[in-house]
PDB file of C-alpha atoms in Angstrom:
ATOM      1  CA  MET A 292      48.798 -53.490  26.198  1.00  0.00           C
ATOM      2  CA  GLU A 293      46.085 -52.192  23.850  1.00  0.00           C
ATOM      3  CA  GLU A 294      48.722 -50.357  21.790  1.00  0.00           C
ATOM      4  CA  GLU A 295      50.814 -53.526  21.551  1.00  0.00           C
ATOM      5  CA  ARG A 296      47.833 -55.516  20.293  1.00  0.00           C
ATOM      6  CA  ALA A 297      46.822 -52.742  17.891  1.00  0.00           C
ATOM      7  CA  GLY A 298      50.355 -52.569  16.522  1.00  0.00           C
ATOM      8  CA  ARG A 299      50.523 -56.317  15.982  1.00  0.00           C
ATOM      9  CA  ILE A 300      47.147 -56.525  14.295  1.00  0.00           C
ATOM     10  CA  GLY A 301      47.541 -53.199  12.542  1.00  0.00           C
ATOM     11  CA  ASP A 302      50.203 -54.659  10.255  1.00  0.00           C
ATOM     12  CA  ASP A 303      47.476 -56.042   7.983  1.00  0.00           C
ATOM     13  CA  PRO A 304      44.170 -54.151   7.846  1.00  0.00           C
ATOM     14  CA  ARG A 305      42.482 -57.257   6.414  1.00  0.00           C
ATOM     15  CA  VAL A 306      43.169 -59.103   9.664  1.00  0.00           C
ATOM     16  CA  SER A 307      41.680 -56.243  11.679  1.00  0.00           C
ATOM     17  CA  GLU A 308      38.587 -56.210   9.482  1.00  0.00           C
ATOM     18  CA  LEU A 309      38.207 -59.988   9.757  1.00  0.00           C
ATOM     19  CA  ARG A 310      38.401 -59.837  13.532  1.00  0.00           C
ATOM     20  CA  ALA A 311      35.893 -56.987  13.679  1.00  0.00           C
ATOM     21  CA  ALA A 312      33.466 -58.761  11.312  1.00  0.00           C
ATOM     22  CA  VAL A 313      33.756 -62.026  13.251  1.00  0.00           C
ATOM     23  CA  SER A 314      33.155 -60.152  16.493  1.00  0.00           C
ATOM     24  CA  ARG A 315      30.005 -58.498  15.078  1.00  0.00           C
ATOM     25  CA  LEU A 316      28.627 -61.822  13.867  1.00  0.00           C
ATOM     26  CA  ARG A 317      29.388 -63.483  17.206  1.00  0.00           C
ATOM     27  CA  ARG A 318      27.499 -60.726  19.033  1.00  0.00           C
ATOM     28  CA  ALA A 319      24.567 -60.924  16.601  1.00  0.00           C
ATOM     29  CA  LEU A 320      24.422 -64.707  16.948  1.00  0.00           C
ATOM     30  CA  ALA A 321      24.545 -64.495  20.742  1.00  0.00           C
ATOM     31  CA  ALA A 322      21.689 -61.975  20.715  1.00  0.00           C
ATOM     32  CA  HIS A 323      19.535 -64.012  18.312  1.00  0.00           C
ATOM     33  CA  PRO A 324      16.754 -65.582  20.382  1.00  0.00           C
ATOM     34  CA  ALA A 325      15.811 -68.502  18.136  1.00  0.00           C
ATOM     35  CA  GLN A 326      17.091 -72.002  18.753  1.00  0.00           C
ATOM     36  CA  LEU A 327      19.376 -72.858  15.863  1.00  0.00           C
ATOM     37  CA  PRO A 328      20.288 -76.514  15.408  1.00  0.00           C
ATOM     38  CA  ASP A 329      23.845 -75.659  14.308  1.00  0.00           C
ATOM     39  CA  ARG A 330      24.479 -72.717  16.622  1.00  0.00           C
ATOM     40  CA  ASP A 331      27.319 -74.551  18.398  1.00  0.00           C
ATOM     41  CA  ALA A 332      29.037 -75.345  15.084  1.00  0.00           C
ATOM     42  CA  ALA A 333      28.748 -71.697  14.016  1.00  0.00           C
ATOM     43  CA  GLU A 334      30.161 -70.469  17.323  1.00  0.00           C
ATOM     44  CA  ASP A 335      33.050 -72.953  17.100  1.00  0.00           C
ATOM     45  CA  GLU A 336      33.954 -71.853  13.571  1.00  0.00           C
ATOM     46  CA  LEU A 337      33.680 -68.177  14.475  1.00  0.00           C
ATOM     47  CA  ALA A 338      36.090 -68.845  17.360  1.00  0.00           C
ATOM     48  CA  ALA A 339      38.405 -70.605  14.890  1.00  0.00           C
ATOM     49  CA  LEU A 340      38.237 -67.649  12.489  1.00  0.00           C
ATOM     50  CA  ASP A 341      39.106 -65.277  15.302  1.00  0.00           C
ATOM     51  CA  ALA A 342      41.998 -67.486  16.430  1.00  0.00           C
ATOM     52  CA  MET A 343      43.379 -67.629  12.871  1.00  0.00           C
ATOM     53  CA  ALA A 344      43.169 -63.854  12.603  1.00  0.00           C
ATOM     54  CA  ARG A 345      44.916 -63.378  15.967  1.00  0.00           C
ATOM     55  CA  ALA A 346      47.727 -65.710  14.906  1.00  0.00           C
ATOM     56  CA  GLY A 347      48.642 -63.539  11.940  1.00  0.00           C
ATOM     57  CA  ALA A 348      48.339 -64.305   8.237  1.00  0.00           C
ATOM     58  CA  PRO A 349      45.534 -66.868   8.055  1.00  0.00           C
ATOM     59  CA  GLU A 350      45.409 -69.587   5.415  1.00  0.00           C
ATOM     60  CA  VAL A 351      42.813 -68.706   2.778  1.00  0.00           C
ATOM     61  CA  PRO A 352      41.523 -72.291   2.261  1.00  0.00           C
ATOM     62  CA  ARG A 353      40.958 -72.636   6.009  1.00  0.00           C
ATOM     63  CA  LEU A 354      39.215 -69.248   6.145  1.00  0.00           C
ATOM     64  CA  ARG A 355      36.920 -70.299   3.320  1.00  0.00           C
ATOM     65  CA  ARG A 356      36.146 -73.639   4.953  1.00  0.00           C
ATOM     66  CA  SER A 357      35.193 -71.919   8.198  1.00  0.00           C
ATOM     67  CA  LEU A 358      33.105 -69.376   6.312  1.00  0.00           C
ATOM     68  CA  LEU A 359      31.284 -72.179   4.500  1.00  0.00           C
ATOM     69  CA  LEU A 360      30.504 -73.938   7.774  1.00  0.00           C
ATOM     70  CA  VAL A 361      29.273 -70.730   9.411  1.00  0.00           C
ATOM     71  CA  ALA A 362      27.153 -69.862   6.373  1.00  0.00           C
ATOM     72  CA  GLY A 363      25.659 -73.347   6.378  1.00  0.00           C
ATOM     73  CA  ALA A 364      24.807 -73.034  10.050  1.00  0.00           C
ATOM     74  CA  VAL A 365      23.298 -69.531  10.070  1.00  0.00           C
ATOM     75  CA  GLY A 366      22.901 -68.560   6.413  1.00  0.00           C
ATOM     76  CA  SER A 367      19.136 -68.998   6.415  1.00  0.00           C
ATOM     77  CA  VAL A 368      18.649 -66.573   9.321  1.00  0.00           C
ATOM     78  CA  SER A 369      17.870 -63.229   7.710  1.00  0.00           C
ATOM     79  CA  ALA A 370      18.604 -61.336  10.925  1.00  0.00           C
ATOM     80  CA  LEU A 371      22.241 -62.464  10.659  1.00  0.00           C
ATOM     81  CA  ALA A 372      22.629 -61.859   6.912  1.00  0.00           C
ATOM     82  CA  GLN A 373      24.362 -58.489   7.154  1.00  0.00           C
ATOM     83  CA  ALA A 374      26.903 -59.637   9.747  1.00  0.00           C
ATOM     84  CA  LEU A 375      27.530 -62.839   7.778  1.00  0.00           C
ATOM     85  CA  GLY A 376      28.040 -60.779   4.623  1.00  0.00           C
ATOM     86  CA  GLU A 377      30.650 -58.691   6.427  1.00  0.00           C
ATOM     87  CA  VAL A 378      32.543 -61.831   7.441  1.00  0.00           C
ATOM     88  CA  ARG A 379      32.386 -63.052   3.857  1.00  0.00           C
ATOM     89  CA  ALA A 380      33.716 -59.731   2.559  1.00  0.00           C
ATOM     90  CA  ALA A 381      36.546 -59.865   5.089  1.00  0.00           C
ATOM     91  CA  VAL A 382      37.454 -63.411   4.034  1.00  0.00           C
ATOM     92  CA  ASP A 383      37.249 -62.401   0.355  1.00  0.00           C
ATOM     93  CA  SER A 384      39.734 -59.594   1.021  1.00  0.00           C
ATOM     94  CA  PHE A 385      42.423 -62.256   1.514  1.00  0.00           C
ATOM     95  CA  GLY A 386      42.063 -63.271  -2.117  1.00  0.00           C
ATOM     96  CA  GLU A 387      40.623 -66.058  -4.143  1.00  0.00           C
ATOM     97  CA  GLN A 388      41.636 -69.672  -3.900  1.00  0.00           C
ATOM     98  CA  PRO A 389      44.117 -70.825  -6.518  1.00  0.00           C
ATOM     99  CA  GLY A 390      42.346 -72.135  -9.578  1.00  0.00           C
ATOM    100  CA  THR A 391      39.216 -70.038  -9.157  1.00  0.00           C
ATOM    101  CA  VAL A 392      38.091 -67.137 -11.256  1.00  0.00           C
ATOM    102  CA  PRO A 393      38.210 -63.835  -9.330  1.00  0.00           C
ATOM    103  CA  ARG A 394      34.777 -62.353  -8.612  1.00  0.00           C
ATOM    104  CA  GLN A 395      35.455 -59.308 -10.775  1.00  0.00           C
ATOM    105  CA  ALA A 396      36.316 -61.494 -13.775  1.00  0.00           C
ATOM    106  CA  ARG A 397      33.282 -63.754 -13.566  1.00  0.00           C
ATOM    107  CA  VAL A 398      30.999 -63.406 -16.517  1.00  0.00           C
ATOM    108  CA  VAL A 399      27.326 -63.136 -15.831  1.00  0.00           C
ATOM    109  CA  ARG A 400      25.521 -64.754 -18.673  1.00  0.00           C
ATOM    110  CA  GLU A 401      22.218 -63.368 -19.736  1.00  0.00           C
ATOM    111  CA  PRO A 402      19.464 -65.885 -20.351  1.00  0.00           C
ATOM    112  CA  VAL A 403      19.219 -66.975 -23.956  1.00  0.00           C
ATOM    113  CA  VAL A 404      16.050 -65.728 -25.565  1.00  0.00           C
ATOM    114  CA  GLU A 405      14.845 -67.632 -28.592  1.00  0.00           C
ATOM    115  CA  THR A 406      14.253 -65.264 -31.451  1.00  0.00           C
ATOM    116  CA  THR A 407      11.966 -67.071 -33.826  1.00  0.00           C
ATOM    117  CA  ALA A 408       9.602 -65.362 -36.167  1.00  0.00           C
ATOM    118  CA  PRO A 409       6.041 -65.345 -34.876  1.00  0.00           C
ATOM    119  CA  GLU A 410       3.694 -67.699 -36.629  1.00  0.00           C
ATOM    120  CA  PRO A 411       1.337 -65.960 -38.993  1.00  0.00           C
ATOM    121  CA  PRO A 412      -2.289 -65.960 -37.944  1.00  0.00           C
ATOM    122  CA  CYS A 413      -4.406 -68.658 -39.510  1.00  0.00           C
ATOM    123  CA  ALA A 414      -6.217 -67.689 -42.627  1.00  0.00           C
ATOM    124  CA  ALA A 415     -10.001 -67.942 -42.585  1.00  0.00           C
ATOM    125  CA  ALA A 416      -9.906 -70.844 -44.992  1.00  0.00           C
ATOM    126  CA  GLU A 417      -7.766 -72.874 -42.615  1.00  0.00           C
ATOM    127  CA  VAL A 418     -10.145 -72.598 -39.696  1.00  0.00           C
ATOM    128  CA  PRO A 419     -12.360 -75.666 -39.635  1.00  0.00           C
ATOM    129  CA  ARG A 420     -16.052 -74.936 -39.684  1.00  0.00           C
ATOM    130  CA  PRO A 421     -18.441 -76.764 -37.453  1.00  0.00           C
ATOM    131  CA  ARG A 422     -20.410 -79.454 -39.131  1.00  0.00           C
ATOM    132  CA  GLU A 423     -23.886 -78.565 -39.920  1.00  0.00           C
ATOM    133  CA  ALA A 424     -26.549 -80.879 -38.710  1.00  0.00           C
ATOM    134  CA  PRO A 425     -28.529 -82.572 -41.434  1.00  0.00           C
ATOM    135  CA  ASP A 426     -32.021 -81.310 -41.946  1.00  0.00           C
ATOM    136  CA  GLY A 427     -34.530 -83.086 -39.870  1.00  0.00           C
ATOM    137  CA  VAL A 428     -32.384 -83.973 -36.944  1.00  0.00           C
TER     138      VAL A 428
END
């Protein structure tokens, strides 16, 4: 039975990687001791991701939606960051959504630095002098 399942899933290594990444995140989430308000939502979406992967070629928009929901639910938990990153990488391996710029083609823009000439230091004549007090005050 294991060989049959491996043969079915083995057709697309991306599906195998997605299932493995989802499994790792599910285990990490189950082991995380803190009470998370959206834990149930994350677990539901991880189950949905696994079900999509088991069914065969998953729909990329649905994968991305599930990833977004999981990231929203557990993304702030640093202990789960690595496992969440692996799920994201597995989802990304299925390709970009139509109409988006692929990650490799995205341009990172450097901050614009104003290049103005420095102001010259004030000449001694321009510096106001304190008023002198009149004699006798």
